[in-house]
Amino acid sequence: MNKFLKLPLVAFSALLMGGCGFGKGPQGDLVGAEDRPDFNPQEVPFGMVPCPGGTFHMGQTDQDISASMVNMNKQVTIAGFYMDETEITNNEYRQFMNAIRQDSIDVLGEEYVMTELYPDTTVWVRDFTYHMGDPLMEYYYTHPAFDDYPVVGVDWFAAKYFCNWRTKHKNAANEEAGSAPTPNFRLPSEAEWEYAARGGRDLATYPWGGPYLRNSKGCMLANFKPGRGDYASDGYAYTSAVGSFFPNDFGLYDMSGNVAEWCDDAYMEASVPVVWDMNPTNPDDNEPRKVVRGGSWKDIAYFLETGTRNFEYQDSARSYIGFRTAMIQIGMGTNRQLN
């Protein structure tokens, strides 16, 4: 006789329901680990905007005037992520420096903090010959008039340290609130940066889409060097306060101009044909050149193009290079609209 016929009807029904996934038994069943932290759908981090994942053509969108042959077109896919709405400002970086000097000066040492992490204000004098940069050296980082201007004089290592601190700072608050830890803040990959700069417009020459540098009213669309010896036609001789120009379609400001931005990747001339076509990146600790994107207040229009590649040495701080951070988007499909 079938063994199931010997079971009471109630027990047999319970066995069927459990086998079909209608309930989780108290013993012997696969129910998942308990006491996991609460995790609600990932919220957009403060000061960031969502960049929904998708596919785009990475590479030059106009003539390669330098004949560098380092950025041929390649179709790649990028998973969803978040990126800072603007470049990191002087005052935001000051919050980081205040925390480091208060909590970590004994561990890191004052010399390391002040020479490696504190913005090098002398870049305003050293970067240019026969240039009266002393007022900016004295006031740019310290005076409240420049609080909302992008921080400069920060090398690649300091930008990476800032990302690590920001992650720990946020997760300390999450732990106190009983929330799950947030993914790491980090520098964007070169591919993420270019995808974000285009704002969903495939093959866009500039973040605003069109091939022109002025809008229909004749106003400049970014802070850069419009012509030889002409730095002020866009309204600013040097940097501008972040968010002074229109954002792109993702809601990101200053993806072209103002200050160029550090990316996480090491620079390699052949990276486009070499790296993978899904979330491409080129981590190489042995390569001192790191990718810099976006062009700056001192650059001509060519360097503002979304497809133009450039680099700087990782230990070099400049008056025209800043950064913004990114964070991976988790718990949702690539092409689904982020909240």
Coordinates of C-alpha atoms in Angstrom, one line a residue:
M1 CA 0.0 0.0 0.0
N2 CA 1.2 3.5 -0.8
K3 CA 2.7 5.1 2.3
F4 CA 0.8 8.3 1.7
L5 CA -2.5 6.5 2.2
K6 CA -1.5 5.7 5.8
L7 CA -1.2 9.4 6.6
P8 CA -4.0 11.3 8.2
L9 CA -5.7 13.7 5.7
V10 CA -4.6 16.8 7.5
A11 CA -1.0 15.7 7.6
F12 CA -1.1 14.7 3.9
S13 CA -2.5 18.1 3.0
A14 CA 0.3 19.8 5.0
L15 CA 2.9 17.8 3.2
L16 CA 1.5 18.8 -0.2
M17 CA 1.4 22.5 0.7
G18 CA 4.9 22.4 2.0
G19 CA 6.2 20.6 -1.0
C20 CA 4.6 23.1 -3.4
G21 CA 6.1 26.1 -1.6
F22 CA 3.0 27.2 0.2
G23 CA 4.7 27.6 3.5
K24 CA 8.1 27.5 5.4
G25 CA 8.5 24.8 8.0
P26 CA 10.2 25.5 11.3
Q27 CA 12.8 22.7 10.9
G28 CA 14.7 21.2 8.1
D29 CA 13.5 23.6 5.4
L30 CA 15.5 26.1 3.3
V31 CA 14.2 29.4 4.6
G32 CA 17.3 31.6 4.3
A33 CA 19.5 33.1 7.0
E34 CA 17.7 35.0 9.7
D35 CA 18.5 38.4 11.4
R36 CA 19.4 40.1 8.1
P37 CA 19.5 43.9 8.1
D38 CA 16.5 45.7 6.6
F39 CA 16.9 46.8 3.0
N40 CA 14.3 48.8 1.3
P41 CA 14.6 49.7 -2.4
Q42 CA 17.8 51.7 -2.7
E43 CA 17.2 55.4 -2.3
V44 CA 19.0 58.0 -4.4
P45 CA 22.0 59.1 -2.2
F46 CA 22.0 62.7 -1.1
G47 CA 23.5 65.0 -3.7
M48 CA 23.4 62.3 -6.4
V49 CA 21.3 61.6 -9.5
P50 CA 20.4 58.2 -11.0
C51 CA 22.0 57.2 -14.3
P52 CA 19.8 54.3 -15.7
G53 CA 21.9 51.6 -17.2
G54 CA 21.9 51.1 -21.0
T55 CA 24.0 50.7 -24.1
F56 CA 25.8 53.4 -26.0
H57 CA 28.6 54.0 -28.4
M58 CA 31.7 54.9 -26.5
G59 CA 34.4 56.9 -28.3
Q60 CA 34.9 60.0 -30.4
T61 CA 31.9 61.7 -31.9
D62 CA 33.8 64.2 -34.1
Q63 CA 37.0 64.5 -35.9
D64 CA 40.1 63.2 -34.1
I65 CA 42.0 66.5 -34.7
S66 CA 45.1 65.3 -32.8
A67 CA 45.2 62.1 -34.8
S68 CA 45.7 60.2 -31.5
M69 CA 43.8 57.1 -32.6
V70 CA 43.1 56.3 -28.9
N71 CA 39.3 56.5 -28.8
M72 CA 37.7 54.6 -31.6
N73 CA 33.9 53.9 -31.4
K74 CA 32.8 50.8 -29.5
Q75 CA 29.4 49.8 -28.3
V76 CA 29.3 49.0 -24.6
T77 CA 26.7 48.4 -21.9
I78 CA 26.7 50.1 -18.6
A79 CA 24.8 49.0 -15.5
G80 CA 22.8 51.5 -13.5
F81 CA 24.6 53.7 -11.1
Y82 CA 24.4 57.0 -9.2
M83 CA 26.7 60.0 -9.7
D84 CA 27.2 63.3 -7.9
E85 CA 25.0 66.0 -9.3
T86 CA 27.9 68.4 -9.3
E87 CA 31.7 68.3 -8.8
I88 CA 32.8 68.0 -5.2
T89 CA 32.9 71.5 -3.8
N90 CA 35.4 73.3 -1.5
N91 CA 33.0 73.2 1.4
E92 CA 32.1 69.5 0.9
Y93 CA 35.8 68.7 0.8
R94 CA 36.3 70.8 3.9
Q95 CA 33.9 68.6 5.8
F96 CA 36.1 65.7 4.9
M97 CA 39.3 67.5 6.0
N98 CA 37.7 68.6 9.3
A99 CA 36.8 65.0 10.1
I100 CA 40.2 63.7 9.2
R101 CA 42.0 66.3 11.3
Q102 CA 39.6 65.6 14.2
D103 CA 39.6 61.8 14.1
S104 CA 42.6 60.5 12.2
I105 CA 45.5 63.0 12.6
D106 CA 47.2 60.8 15.3
V107 CA 47.0 57.8 13.0
L108 CA 47.9 59.4 9.6
G109 CA 50.2 62.0 10.9
E110 CA 49.9 65.7 10.3
E111 CA 52.5 65.8 7.6
Y112 CA 50.6 63.2 5.5
V113 CA 47.3 64.9 6.0
M114 CA 48.5 68.3 5.1
T115 CA 50.7 67.3 2.1
E116 CA 48.7 64.4 0.7
L117 CA 45.0 65.2 1.5
Y118 CA 44.8 68.9 2.0
P119 CA 44.3 70.8 -1.3
D120 CA 47.5 72.1 -2.7
T121 CA 46.7 75.8 -3.0
T122 CA 50.0 76.5 -4.7
V123 CA 48.7 75.0 -7.9
W124 CA 47.3 78.5 -8.8
V125 CA 50.9 79.8 -9.0
R126 CA 52.8 76.7 -10.2
D127 CA 50.5 75.6 -13.1
F128 CA 51.1 78.8 -15.1
T129 CA 54.2 80.9 -15.8
Y130 CA 54.0 84.6 -15.3
H131 CA 50.5 84.4 -13.9
M132 CA 49.2 86.4 -10.9
G133 CA 47.7 83.4 -9.1
D134 CA 48.6 84.6 -5.6
P135 CA 45.0 85.8 -4.7
L136 CA 43.6 82.5 -5.7
M137 CA 46.3 80.6 -3.8
E138 CA 45.3 82.6 -0.7
Y139 CA 41.5 82.6 -1.0
Y140 CA 40.2 79.9 -3.3
Y141 CA 40.0 77.1 -0.8
T142 CA 39.7 79.0 2.5
H143 CA 37.3 81.9 1.8
P144 CA 33.6 81.3 2.1
A145 CA 33.0 83.2 -1.2
F146 CA 34.3 80.0 -2.9
D147 CA 32.5 77.4 -0.8
D148 CA 30.3 76.3 -3.8
Y149 CA 33.2 76.2 -6.3
P150 CA 34.8 72.9 -7.3
V151 CA 37.7 71.8 -5.1
V152 CA 41.0 71.6 -7.0
G153 CA 44.6 70.9 -6.1
V154 CA 43.6 67.3 -5.2
D155 CA 45.5 64.4 -6.8
W156 CA 44.0 61.0 -7.7
F157 CA 45.1 59.4 -4.4
A158 CA 43.4 62.1 -2.3
A159 CA 40.2 61.8 -4.4
K160 CA 40.2 58.0 -3.7
Y161 CA 40.8 58.6 0.0
F162 CA 37.8 61.0 0.1
C163 CA 35.6 58.3 -1.4
N164 CA 36.7 55.8 1.3
W165 CA 36.0 58.3 4.0
R166 CA 32.5 59.2 2.6
T167 CA 31.6 55.5 2.5
K168 CA 32.6 55.0 6.2
H169 CA 30.9 58.2 7.2
K170 CA 27.6 57.2 5.6
N171 CA 27.7 53.6 6.9
A172 CA 28.4 54.7 10.4
A173 CA 25.1 56.5 10.3
N174 CA 23.4 53.5 8.7
E175 CA 24.7 51.2 11.4
E176 CA 23.4 53.5 14.1
A177 CA 20.0 53.5 12.4
G178 CA 20.0 49.7 12.0
S179 CA 20.0 50.0 8.2
A180 CA 22.0 47.9 5.7
P181 CA 25.3 49.3 4.6
T182 CA 25.4 51.4 1.5
P183 CA 27.6 50.4 -1.5
N184 CA 30.9 52.1 -1.7
F185 CA 31.3 55.7 -3.0
R186 CA 34.1 55.6 -5.6
L187 CA 35.5 57.4 -8.6
P188 CA 33.5 56.6 -11.7
S189 CA 35.1 54.4 -14.4
E190 CA 35.9 56.1 -17.6
A191 CA 33.1 54.4 -19.4
E192 CA 30.6 55.4 -16.7
W193 CA 31.8 58.9 -16.9
E194 CA 31.4 59.1 -20.6
Y195 CA 27.9 57.4 -20.5
A196 CA 26.8 59.9 -17.8
A197 CA 28.2 62.9 -19.7
R198 CA 26.1 62.0 -22.7
G199 CA 23.0 61.9 -20.6
G200 CA 21.3 59.2 -22.6
R201 CA 22.1 60.9 -26.0
D202 CA 24.1 58.4 -28.0
L203 CA 27.0 59.9 -30.0
A204 CA 26.3 63.3 -28.5
T205 CA 29.3 65.6 -29.0
Y206 CA 28.6 67.6 -25.9
P207 CA 26.5 66.8 -22.8
W208 CA 23.7 69.1 -24.0
G209 CA 23.5 67.1 -27.2
G210 CA 24.2 69.5 -30.1
P211 CA 27.4 70.4 -31.8
Y212 CA 27.3 74.0 -30.7
L213 CA 28.8 75.8 -27.7
R214 CA 26.1 78.5 -27.4
N215 CA 22.3 78.2 -27.1
S216 CA 19.8 80.0 -29.3
K217 CA 20.2 83.2 -27.3
G218 CA 24.0 83.2 -27.8
C219 CA 24.8 82.2 -24.2
M220 CA 27.7 79.9 -23.5
L221 CA 26.7 76.4 -22.4
A222 CA 29.9 75.6 -20.4
N223 CA 32.8 77.3 -18.6
F224 CA 35.9 76.9 -20.9
K225 CA 38.3 78.9 -23.1
P226 CA 36.3 80.1 -26.1
G227 CA 39.2 81.7 -28.0
R228 CA 42.9 82.5 -27.7
G229 CA 43.3 84.7 -24.6
D230 CA 39.6 84.8 -24.0
Y231 CA 38.5 83.1 -20.8
A232 CA 35.7 85.4 -19.7
S233 CA 33.2 85.2 -22.5
D234 CA 31.3 82.5 -20.6
G235 CA 31.0 84.8 -17.6
Y236 CA 33.9 83.4 -15.6
A237 CA 37.6 84.0 -15.9
Y238 CA 38.5 80.9 -13.8
T239 CA 36.2 78.3 -12.3
S240 CA 32.5 78.9 -11.7
A241 CA 30.2 77.9 -8.9
V242 CA 29.0 74.4 -9.5
G243 CA 25.6 74.3 -11.3
S244 CA 26.0 77.6 -13.0
F245 CA 25.2 76.2 -16.4
F246 CA 22.3 74.0 -17.6
P247 CA 22.4 70.2 -16.7
N248 CA 22.3 67.4 -19.2
D249 CA 19.3 65.0 -19.5
F250 CA 20.4 63.0 -16.5
G251 CA 20.4 66.1 -14.4
L252 CA 24.2 66.3 -14.1
Y253 CA 26.0 69.7 -14.1
D254 CA 29.4 70.7 -15.5
M255 CA 30.1 67.4 -17.2
S256 CA 32.0 69.6 -19.7
G257 CA 34.1 72.5 -18.5
N258 CA 34.6 74.1 -15.2
V259 CA 37.1 71.6 -13.9
A260 CA 38.2 68.3 -15.5
E261 CA 37.5 65.2 -13.4
W262 CA 39.5 62.2 -12.2
C263 CA 38.2 58.8 -13.2
D264 CA 39.2 55.5 -11.6
D265 CA 40.8 54.0 -14.7
A266 CA 44.5 53.8 -15.5
Y267 CA 45.1 55.4 -18.9
M268 CA 46.0 53.1 -21.8
E269 CA 46.1 54.1 -25.4
A270 CA 44.7 50.8 -26.5
S271 CA 42.0 50.4 -23.8
V272 CA 39.1 50.8 -26.2
P273 CA 39.7 47.7 -28.2
V274 CA 41.1 45.8 -25.2
V275 CA 38.6 46.2 -22.4
W276 CA 35.4 44.2 -22.2
D277 CA 32.1 45.6 -23.6
M278 CA 30.2 45.2 -20.4
N279 CA 31.0 47.8 -17.7
P280 CA 34.6 48.2 -19.1
T281 CA 37.3 49.4 -16.8
N282 CA 41.1 49.4 -16.8
P283 CA 42.5 49.0 -13.2
D284 CA 46.3 49.1 -13.3
D285 CA 48.2 50.1 -10.2
N286 CA 51.5 50.0 -12.1
E287 CA 50.3 52.7 -14.5
P288 CA 50.8 56.2 -13.0
R289 CA 48.7 57.9 -15.6
K290 CA 45.1 58.1 -14.7
V291 CA 42.2 59.1 -16.9
V292 CA 40.9 62.7 -16.7
R293 CA 37.7 63.7 -18.5
G294 CA 35.6 66.7 -19.3
G295 CA 37.9 69.6 -20.0
S296 CA 38.1 72.6 -17.8
W297 CA 37.9 76.4 -17.5
K298 CA 41.3 76.7 -19.2
D299 CA 40.7 74.3 -22.1
I300 CA 39.5 74.8 -25.7
A301 CA 36.3 73.2 -26.9
Y302 CA 37.9 70.0 -28.1
F303 CA 38.6 68.8 -24.6
L304 CA 35.0 69.4 -23.7
E305 CA 33.7 66.8 -26.1
T306 CA 32.3 63.7 -24.4
G307 CA 34.6 61.4 -26.5
T308 CA 37.9 63.2 -25.8
R309 CA 40.3 61.2 -23.7
N310 CA 43.1 62.7 -21.6
F311 CA 45.2 61.8 -18.6
E312 CA 47.2 63.2 -15.7
Y313 CA 49.8 61.6 -13.4
Q314 CA 48.1 60.2 -10.3
D315 CA 50.3 62.2 -7.8
S316 CA 49.8 65.5 -9.7
A317 CA 47.4 68.1 -8.3
R318 CA 46.2 70.8 -10.7
S319 CA 44.2 74.0 -10.6
Y320 CA 41.9 72.7 -13.3
I321 CA 41.2 69.1 -12.1
G322 CA 38.6 68.1 -9.5
F323 CA 36.3 65.1 -9.2
R324 CA 32.9 63.7 -8.4
T325 CA 31.9 60.3 -6.9
A326 CA 29.7 57.5 -8.1
M327 CA 27.9 54.5 -6.6
I328 CA 26.7 51.3 -8.1
Q329 CA 22.9 50.8 -8.2
I330 CA 21.9 47.5 -6.7
G331 CA 18.8 45.4 -6.5
M332 CA 17.2 46.3 -9.8
G333 CA 17.6 45.4 -13.5
T334 CA 19.8 47.4 -15.8
N335 CA 17.2 48.9 -18.0
R336 CA 14.6 49.6 -15.3
Q337 CA 14.0 53.2 -14.5
L338 CA 15.7 54.2 -11.2
N339 CA 13.7 55.9 -8.4

